[in-house]
Amino acid sequence: MSQIIVFTDLDDTLIQTRRKLPDNASFSLGATDKEGLPLSFMTKSQATMLQVFSQSGAIIIPVTGRNTSALDRVAYAFKHYRVVSHGALVLQKNGEICPLWLDKVADQFEAWKALMFSCNKEILSLIKDYQLNARSRVITDHDIDVYVSVKGEPDALSFIRDRNTHGKHFTHHENGHNYALLPPYASKKKAVEHINQILDLGVDHLIIGLGDSLSDLEFMTSCQFAMFPQHSQIKCSLSDV
Ligand SMILES: [Mg+2]
């Protein structure tokens, strides 16, 4: 049998907050908040899927917007490479940043730092001036500025997206109450392809991508097979099918 590699998004793919749990679903803890309290949950079907992959010897690699400390609050213990902060960083098994990944992207960190903080400043002004129900901050991971995260009501996020003059410099992740402005090195697709290269994965391996957001499609479609949840932004985009 071929080696199986599963690249999987986490939030709204393998875990979700309580309000997004399907009615009557059995569930277990998925992740805690910063205070250690339960915040996200894994349904029985999600846990079964992970178990099936695990029992088949699959290498399961998270590909998440969470930074490292937020990933550490996820209940499932990922044991191999990890892609964090929307692909800005690739972590090795020992938790350190993959040096080969740093070779590819580190020279961009300083150049984008100023732009991210200017962008965040402009968004904070918009929030204040228009009294929007949102908050914005630059996310750091391993002491590196990785992306601008805006959270809030979808209407507020649309307002910000349409008026933020810095937005044109970034790629965007937008789903529900989350809006992220990503520098070019924060790319789940590039991070997945980097790991494929390191693990020397090719046509004889089974490579599966899982995600829920339209922004996940880039990395999912670089896998041989792609899966998405029934209730997901990707599914909604296919509503006419
Ligand atoms: Mg997601």
PDB file of C-alpha atoms and ligand atoms in Angstrom:
ATOM      1  CA  MET A   1       0.000   0.000   0.000  1.00  0.00           C
ATOM      2  CA  SER A   2       1.174   3.549  -0.701  1.00  0.00           C
ATOM      3  CA  GLN A   3       2.197   5.851   2.094  1.00  0.00           C
ATOM      4  CA  ILE A   4      -0.756   8.133   2.865  1.00  0.00           C
ATOM      5  CA  ILE A   5      -0.257  11.810   3.671  1.00  0.00           C
ATOM      6  CA  VAL A   6      -3.155  13.910   4.882  1.00  0.00           C
ATOM      7  CA  PHE A   7      -2.870  17.697   4.851  1.00  0.00           C
ATOM      8  CA  THR A   8      -5.725  19.064   6.899  1.00  0.00           C
ATOM      9  CA  ASP A   9      -7.070  22.436   7.922  1.00  0.00           C
ATOM     10  CA  LEU A  10      -8.368  22.449  11.516  1.00  0.00           C
ATOM     11  CA  ASP A  11     -11.049  25.015  12.391  1.00  0.00           C
ATOM     12  CA  ASP A  12     -14.385  24.209  10.758  1.00  0.00           C
ATOM     13  CA  THR A  13     -12.781  21.172   9.140  1.00  0.00           C
ATOM     14  CA  LEU A  14     -11.769  18.868  12.014  1.00  0.00           C
ATOM     15  CA  ILE A  15     -13.053  20.935  14.941  1.00  0.00           C
ATOM     16  CA  GLN A  16     -15.595  23.713  15.453  1.00  0.00           C
ATOM     17  CA  THR A  17     -17.083  25.834  18.182  1.00  0.00           C
ATOM     18  CA  ARG A  18     -20.171  24.624  20.007  1.00  0.00           C
ATOM     19  CA  ARG A  19     -22.621  26.789  18.035  1.00  0.00           C
ATOM     20  CA  LYS A  20     -21.464  25.163  14.791  1.00  0.00           C
ATOM     21  CA  LEU A  21     -21.887  21.583  16.015  1.00  0.00           C
ATOM     22  CA  PRO A  22     -24.579  19.678  14.105  1.00  0.00           C
ATOM     23  CA  ASP A  23     -27.741  19.014  16.088  1.00  0.00           C
ATOM     24  CA  ASN A  24     -27.604  15.832  18.183  1.00  0.00           C
ATOM     25  CA  ALA A  25     -23.954  15.169  17.292  1.00  0.00           C
ATOM     26  CA  SER A  26     -21.764  13.310  19.774  1.00  0.00           C
ATOM     27  CA  PHE A  27     -18.537  15.194  20.335  1.00  0.00           C
ATOM     28  CA  SER A  28     -15.319  15.380  22.325  1.00  0.00           C
ATOM     29  CA  LEU A  29     -12.937  18.184  23.177  1.00  0.00           C
ATOM     30  CA  GLY A  30     -11.243  19.720  20.123  1.00  0.00           C
ATOM     31  CA  ALA A  31      -9.348  22.676  21.553  1.00  0.00           C
ATOM     32  CA  THR A  32      -9.230  24.954  24.586  1.00  0.00           C
ATOM     33  CA  ASP A  33      -9.043  28.723  24.858  1.00  0.00           C
ATOM     34  CA  LYS A  34      -6.119  30.617  26.402  1.00  0.00           C
ATOM     35  CA  GLU A  35      -7.539  29.992  29.878  1.00  0.00           C
ATOM     36  CA  GLY A  36      -7.669  26.245  29.272  1.00  0.00           C
ATOM     37  CA  LEU A  37     -11.451  26.142  28.957  1.00  0.00           C
ATOM     38  CA  PRO A  38     -13.190  24.071  26.241  1.00  0.00           C
ATOM     39  CA  LEU A  39     -13.693  26.180  23.108  1.00  0.00           C
ATOM     40  CA  SER A  40     -13.848  23.857  20.104  1.00  0.00           C
ATOM     41  CA  PHE A  41     -15.116  20.330  19.668  1.00  0.00           C
ATOM     42  CA  MET A  42     -14.621  17.301  17.436  1.00  0.00           C
ATOM     43  CA  THR A  43     -17.674  15.358  16.332  1.00  0.00           C
ATOM     44  CA  LYS A  44     -17.690  11.588  16.398  1.00  0.00           C
ATOM     45  CA  SER A  45     -17.504  11.465  12.601  1.00  0.00           C
ATOM     46  CA  GLN A  46     -14.505  13.832  12.546  1.00  0.00           C
ATOM     47  CA  ALA A  47     -12.768  11.746  15.223  1.00  0.00           C
ATOM     48  CA  THR A  48     -13.544   8.567  13.266  1.00  0.00           C
ATOM     49  CA  MET A  49     -12.049  10.041  10.109  1.00  0.00           C
ATOM     50  CA  LEU A  50      -8.852  10.947  11.965  1.00  0.00           C
ATOM     51  CA  GLN A  51      -8.779   7.476  13.505  1.00  0.00           C
ATOM     52  CA  VAL A  52      -9.141   5.817  10.093  1.00  0.00           C
ATOM     53  CA  PHE A  53      -6.277   7.871   8.698  1.00  0.00           C
ATOM     54  CA  SER A  54      -4.143   7.236  11.762  1.00  0.00           C
ATOM     55  CA  GLN A  55      -4.757   3.482  11.791  1.00  0.00           C
ATOM     56  CA  SER A  56      -3.787   3.282   8.132  1.00  0.00           C
ATOM     57  CA  GLY A  57      -0.384   4.702   9.031  1.00  0.00           C
ATOM     58  CA  ALA A  58      -1.058   8.074   7.416  1.00  0.00           C
ATOM     59  CA  ILE A  59       1.153  11.052   8.132  1.00  0.00           C
ATOM     60  CA  ILE A  60      -1.342  13.679   9.306  1.00  0.00           C
ATOM     61  CA  ILE A  61      -0.147  17.251   8.864  1.00  0.00           C
ATOM     62  CA  PRO A  62      -2.206  20.216  10.101  1.00  0.00           C
ATOM     63  CA  VAL A  63      -2.389  23.181   7.705  1.00  0.00           C
ATOM     64  CA  THR A  64      -3.916  25.906   9.803  1.00  0.00           C
ATOM     65  CA  GLY A  65      -4.357  29.621  10.283  1.00  0.00           C
ATOM     66  CA  ARG A  66      -3.621  29.096  13.983  1.00  0.00           C
ATOM     67  CA  ASN A  67      -0.243  30.237  15.181  1.00  0.00           C
ATOM     68  CA  THR A  68       1.887  27.760  17.110  1.00  0.00           C
ATOM     69  CA  SER A  69       0.529  28.589  20.558  1.00  0.00           C
ATOM     70  CA  ALA A  70      -3.067  28.253  19.296  1.00  0.00           C
ATOM     71  CA  LEU A  71      -2.198  24.959  17.611  1.00  0.00           C
ATOM     72  CA  ASP A  72      -0.786  23.747  20.929  1.00  0.00           C
ATOM     73  CA  ARG A  73      -4.269  24.219  22.415  1.00  0.00           C
ATOM     74  CA  VAL A  74      -5.748  21.657  19.976  1.00  0.00           C
ATOM     75  CA  ALA A  75      -6.460  18.367  21.726  1.00  0.00           C
ATOM     76  CA  TYR A  76      -5.167  16.117  18.934  1.00  0.00           C
ATOM     77  CA  ALA A  77      -1.387  15.668  19.125  1.00  0.00           C
ATOM     78  CA  PHE A  78       0.066  16.073  15.646  1.00  0.00           C
ATOM     79  CA  LYS A  79       3.395  14.298  15.489  1.00  0.00           C
ATOM     80  CA  HIS A  80       4.919  15.238  12.139  1.00  0.00           C
ATOM     81  CA  TYR A  81       5.423  18.456  10.198  1.00  0.00           C
ATOM     82  CA  ARG A  82       2.957  21.232  10.973  1.00  0.00           C
ATOM     83  CA  VAL A  83       1.933  24.218   8.845  1.00  0.00           C
ATOM     84  CA  VAL A  84       0.898  27.172  11.018  1.00  0.00           C
ATOM     85  CA  SER A  85      -0.111  30.819  10.633  1.00  0.00           C
ATOM     86  CA  HIS A  86      -1.770  30.341   7.229  1.00  0.00           C
ATOM     87  CA  GLY A  87       1.407  28.782   5.859  1.00  0.00           C
ATOM     88  CA  ALA A  88       3.841  31.450   7.013  1.00  0.00           C
ATOM     89  CA  LEU A  89       5.775  28.860   9.017  1.00  0.00           C
ATOM     90  CA  VAL A  90       6.519  25.174   8.533  1.00  0.00           C
ATOM     91  CA  LEU A  91       7.420  23.398  11.775  1.00  0.00           C
ATOM     92  CA  GLN A  92       9.451  20.234  12.069  1.00  0.00           C
ATOM     93  CA  LYS A  93       8.631  17.306  14.357  1.00  0.00           C
ATOM     94  CA  ASN A  94      10.689  18.916  17.147  1.00  0.00           C
ATOM     95  CA  GLY A  95       8.615  22.091  16.935  1.00  0.00           C
ATOM     96  CA  GLU A  96      11.358  24.241  15.442  1.00  0.00           C
ATOM     97  CA  ILE A  97      10.872  26.119  12.180  1.00  0.00           C
ATOM     98  CA  CYS A  98      12.070  24.075   9.233  1.00  0.00           C
ATOM     99  CA  PRO A  99      15.420  25.672   8.284  1.00  0.00           C
ATOM    100  CA  LEU A 100      14.862  24.891   4.595  1.00  0.00           C
ATOM    101  CA  TRP A 101      11.587  26.814   4.786  1.00  0.00           C
ATOM    102  CA  LEU A 102      13.354  29.736   6.447  1.00  0.00           C
ATOM    103  CA  ASP A 103      15.888  29.710   3.604  1.00  0.00           C
ATOM    104  CA  LYS A 104      12.991  30.323   1.226  1.00  0.00           C
ATOM    105  CA  VAL A 105      11.068  33.022   3.067  1.00  0.00           C
ATOM    106  CA  ALA A 106      13.130  34.706   5.811  1.00  0.00           C
ATOM    107  CA  ASP A 107      14.367  37.522   3.584  1.00  0.00           C
ATOM    108  CA  GLN A 108      10.750  38.700   3.187  1.00  0.00           C
ATOM    109  CA  PHE A 109       9.961  39.059   6.905  1.00  0.00           C
ATOM    110  CA  GLU A 110      11.474  42.506   7.430  1.00  0.00           C
ATOM    111  CA  ALA A 111      10.092  43.968   4.207  1.00  0.00           C
ATOM    112  CA  TRP A 112       6.508  43.003   5.065  1.00  0.00           C
ATOM    113  CA  LYS A 113       6.626  43.867   8.761  1.00  0.00           C
ATOM    114  CA  ALA A 114       6.159  47.614   8.220  1.00  0.00           C
ATOM    115  CA  LEU A 115       3.369  47.077   5.721  1.00  0.00           C
ATOM    116  CA  MET A 116       1.492  44.771   8.103  1.00  0.00           C
ATOM    117  CA  PHE A 117       1.687  47.283  10.941  1.00  0.00           C
ATOM    118  CA  SER A 118       0.593  50.140   8.646  1.00  0.00           C
ATOM    119  CA  CYS A 119      -2.299  48.011   7.461  1.00  0.00           C
ATOM    120  CA  ASN A 120      -3.278  47.138  11.029  1.00  0.00           C
ATOM    121  CA  LYS A 121      -3.105  50.798  12.028  1.00  0.00           C
ATOM    122  CA  GLU A 122      -5.401  51.802   9.188  1.00  0.00           C
ATOM    123  CA  ILE A 123      -7.887  49.062  10.111  1.00  0.00           C
ATOM    124  CA  LEU A 124      -7.854  50.093  13.775  1.00  0.00           C
ATOM    125  CA  SER A 125      -8.651  53.660  12.661  1.00  0.00           C
ATOM    126  CA  LEU A 126     -11.562  52.424  10.563  1.00  0.00           C
ATOM    127  CA  ILE A 127     -12.861  50.413  13.520  1.00  0.00           C
ATOM    128  CA  LYS A 128     -12.619  53.432  15.793  1.00  0.00           C
ATOM    129  CA  ASP A 129     -13.943  56.046  13.356  1.00  0.00           C
ATOM    130  CA  TYR A 130     -16.931  53.981  12.247  1.00  0.00           C
ATOM    131  CA  GLN A 131     -17.438  52.211  15.607  1.00  0.00           C
ATOM    132  CA  LEU A 132     -17.275  48.806  13.957  1.00  0.00           C
ATOM    133  CA  ASN A 133     -17.822  45.598  15.872  1.00  0.00           C
ATOM    134  CA  ALA A 134     -14.382  44.190  15.049  1.00  0.00           C
ATOM    135  CA  ARG A 135     -10.811  44.018  16.286  1.00  0.00           C
ATOM    136  CA  SER A 136      -7.512  43.829  14.422  1.00  0.00           C
ATOM    137  CA  ARG A 137      -3.965  42.805  15.299  1.00  0.00           C
ATOM    138  CA  VAL A 138      -0.723  41.597  13.770  1.00  0.00           C
ATOM    139  CA  ILE A 139      -0.221  37.942  14.653  1.00  0.00           C
ATOM    140  CA  THR A 140       3.244  36.843  15.677  1.00  0.00           C
ATOM    141  CA  ASP A 141       4.563  33.293  15.705  1.00  0.00           C
ATOM    142  CA  HIS A 142       8.046  32.312  16.891  1.00  0.00           C
ATOM    143  CA  ASP A 143       8.651  36.085  17.259  1.00  0.00           C
ATOM    144  CA  ILE A 144       7.969  36.605  13.539  1.00  0.00           C
ATOM    145  CA  ASP A 145       5.149  38.869  12.310  1.00  0.00           C
ATOM    146  CA  VAL A 146       3.086  36.552  10.166  1.00  0.00           C
ATOM    147  CA  TYR A 147      -0.223  38.173   9.169  1.00  0.00           C
ATOM    148  CA  VAL A 148      -2.928  40.684  10.055  1.00  0.00           C
ATOM    149  CA  SER A 149      -5.951  39.114  11.738  1.00  0.00           C
ATOM    150  CA  VAL A 150      -9.288  40.917  11.822  1.00  0.00           C
ATOM    151  CA  LYS A 151     -12.198  39.347  13.678  1.00  0.00           C
ATOM    152  CA  GLY A 152     -15.722  40.671  13.903  1.00  0.00           C
ATOM    153  CA  GLU A 153     -19.178  40.763  12.471  1.00  0.00           C
ATOM    154  CA  PRO A 154     -19.221  39.867   8.742  1.00  0.00           C
ATOM    155  CA  ASP A 155     -20.705  43.283   7.838  1.00  0.00           C
ATOM    156  CA  ALA A 156     -17.867  45.052   9.667  1.00  0.00           C
ATOM    157  CA  LEU A 157     -15.292  42.848   7.938  1.00  0.00           C
ATOM    158  CA  SER A 158     -16.772  43.642   4.502  1.00  0.00           C
ATOM    159  CA  PHE A 159     -16.703  47.350   5.337  1.00  0.00           C
ATOM    160  CA  ILE A 160     -13.029  47.100   6.321  1.00  0.00           C
ATOM    161  CA  ARG A 161     -12.117  45.045   3.256  1.00  0.00           C
ATOM    162  CA  ASP A 162     -13.705  47.605   0.926  1.00  0.00           C
ATOM    163  CA  ARG A 163     -12.026  50.643   2.497  1.00  0.00           C
ATOM    164  CA  ASN A 164      -8.625  49.427   3.664  1.00  0.00           C
ATOM    165  CA  THR A 165      -6.170  50.922   1.159  1.00  0.00           C
ATOM    166  CA  HIS A 166      -3.387  48.543   2.252  1.00  0.00           C
ATOM    167  CA  GLY A 167      -5.490  45.505   1.411  1.00  0.00           C
ATOM    168  CA  LYS A 168      -4.399  45.411  -2.225  1.00  0.00           C
ATOM    169  CA  HIS A 169      -0.890  44.391  -1.175  1.00  0.00           C
ATOM    170  CA  PHE A 170      -2.027  41.199   0.531  1.00  0.00           C
ATOM    171  CA  THR A 171      -3.789  37.983  -0.306  1.00  0.00           C
ATOM    172  CA  HIS A 172      -6.927  37.415   1.720  1.00  0.00           C
ATOM    173  CA  HIS A 173      -8.618  34.762   3.784  1.00  0.00           C
ATOM    174  CA  GLU A 174     -12.223  35.646   4.557  1.00  0.00           C
ATOM    175  CA  ASN A 175     -14.722  33.288   6.130  1.00  0.00           C
ATOM    176  CA  GLY A 176     -17.495  34.123   8.584  1.00  0.00           C
ATOM    177  CA  HIS A 177     -16.128  36.178  11.473  1.00  0.00           C
ATOM    178  CA  ASN A 178     -12.495  35.963  10.321  1.00  0.00           C
ATOM    179  CA  TYR A 179     -10.598  38.114   7.868  1.00  0.00           C
ATOM    180  CA  ALA A 180      -6.840  37.719   7.433  1.00  0.00           C
ATOM    181  CA  LEU A 181      -4.465  39.752   5.284  1.00  0.00           C
ATOM    182  CA  LEU A 182      -1.571  37.558   4.282  1.00  0.00           C
ATOM    183  CA  PRO A 183       1.914  38.473   3.066  1.00  0.00           C
ATOM    184  CA  PRO A 184       3.179  36.341   0.170  1.00  0.00           C
ATOM    185  CA  TYR A 185       5.114  33.955   2.417  1.00  0.00           C
ATOM    186  CA  ALA A 186       1.910  33.055   4.290  1.00  0.00           C
ATOM    187  CA  SER A 187       0.711  30.512   1.755  1.00  0.00           C
ATOM    188  CA  LYS A 188      -0.706  27.146   2.725  1.00  0.00           C
ATOM    189  CA  LYS A 189      -0.119  25.935  -0.828  1.00  0.00           C
ATOM    190  CA  LYS A 190       3.579  26.871  -0.836  1.00  0.00           C
ATOM    191  CA  ALA A 191       4.026  25.290   2.602  1.00  0.00           C
ATOM    192  CA  VAL A 192       2.336  22.047   1.508  1.00  0.00           C
ATOM    193  CA  GLU A 193       4.427  21.907  -1.644  1.00  0.00           C
ATOM    194  CA  HIS A 194       7.549  22.491   0.463  1.00  0.00           C
ATOM    195  CA  ILE A 195       6.702  19.486   2.645  1.00  0.00           C
ATOM    196  CA  ASN A 196       5.914  17.392  -0.442  1.00  0.00           C
ATOM    197  CA  GLN A 197       9.385  18.236  -1.697  1.00  0.00           C
ATOM    198  CA  ILE A 198      11.108  17.418   1.612  1.00  0.00           C
ATOM    199  CA  LEU A 199       9.271  14.110   1.992  1.00  0.00           C
ATOM    200  CA  ASP A 200       9.945  13.374  -1.672  1.00  0.00           C
ATOM    201  CA  LEU A 201       6.263  12.704  -2.284  1.00  0.00           C
ATOM    202  CA  GLY A 202       5.197  11.823  -5.779  1.00  0.00           C
ATOM    203  CA  VAL A 203       2.625  10.110  -7.890  1.00  0.00           C
ATOM    204  CA  ASP A 204       2.889   6.788  -6.044  1.00  0.00           C
ATOM    205  CA  HIS A 205       1.905   8.324  -2.708  1.00  0.00           C
ATOM    206  CA  LEU A 206      -1.659   9.003  -1.688  1.00  0.00           C
ATOM    207  CA  ILE A 207      -1.892  12.704  -0.825  1.00  0.00           C
ATOM    208  CA  ILE A 208      -5.221  13.972   0.523  1.00  0.00           C
ATOM    209  CA  GLY A 209      -6.147  17.587   1.316  1.00  0.00           C
ATOM    210  CA  LEU A 210      -8.946  18.598   3.705  1.00  0.00           C
ATOM    211  CA  GLY A 211     -10.299  22.112   4.197  1.00  0.00           C
ATOM    212  CA  ASP A 212     -13.459  24.184   4.535  1.00  0.00           C
ATOM    213  CA  SER A 213     -12.578  27.663   3.251  1.00  0.00           C
ATOM    214  CA  LEU A 214     -12.278  28.869  -0.310  1.00  0.00           C
ATOM    215  CA  SER A 215      -8.761  29.978   0.626  1.00  0.00           C
ATOM    216  CA  ASP A 216      -7.957  26.309   1.404  1.00  0.00           C
ATOM    217  CA  LEU A 217      -8.688  25.240  -2.167  1.00  0.00           C
ATOM    218  CA  GLU A 218      -5.238  26.242  -3.393  1.00  0.00           C
ATOM    219  CA  PHE A 219      -3.454  23.736  -1.197  1.00  0.00           C
ATOM    220  CA  MET A 220      -6.226  21.133  -1.473  1.00  0.00           C
ATOM    221  CA  THR A 221      -6.041  21.109  -5.252  1.00  0.00           C
ATOM    222  CA  SER A 222      -2.311  20.502  -5.142  1.00  0.00           C
ATOM    223  CA  CYS A 223      -3.147  17.172  -3.442  1.00  0.00           C
ATOM    224  CA  GLN A 224      -4.313  14.105  -5.363  1.00  0.00           C
ATOM    225  CA  PHE A 225      -7.681  14.050  -3.619  1.00  0.00           C
ATOM    226  CA  ALA A 226      -9.567  16.784  -1.757  1.00  0.00           C
ATOM    227  CA  MET A 227     -12.283  16.570   0.900  1.00  0.00           C
ATOM    228  CA  PHE A 228     -14.457  19.280   2.440  1.00  0.00           C
ATOM    229  CA  PRO A 229     -17.156  19.200   5.138  1.00  0.00           C
ATOM    230  CA  GLN A 230     -20.825  19.244   4.305  1.00  0.00           C
ATOM    231  CA  HIS A 231     -21.257  22.575   6.106  1.00  0.00           C
ATOM    232  CA  SER A 232     -18.446  24.705   4.726  1.00  0.00           C
ATOM    233  CA  GLN A 233     -17.688  27.780   2.661  1.00  0.00           C
ATOM    234  CA  ILE A 234     -16.536  25.486  -0.155  1.00  0.00           C
ATOM    235  CA  LYS A 235     -19.809  23.555  -0.097  1.00  0.00           C
ATOM    236  CA  CYS A 236     -21.799  26.811  -0.105  1.00  0.00           C
ATOM    237  CA  SER A 237     -19.890  27.959  -3.176  1.00  0.00           C
ATOM    238  CA  LEU A 238     -21.151  24.814  -4.917  1.00  0.00           C
ATOM    239  CA  SER A 239     -24.770  25.445  -3.986  1.00  0.00           C
ATOM    240  CA  ASP A 240     -25.854  25.493  -7.628  1.00  0.00           C
ATOM    241  CA  VAL A 241     -24.397  22.024  -8.265  1.00  0.00           C
TER     242      VAL A 241
HETATM  243 MG    MG B   1     -10.959  26.326   8.396  1.00  0.00          MG
END
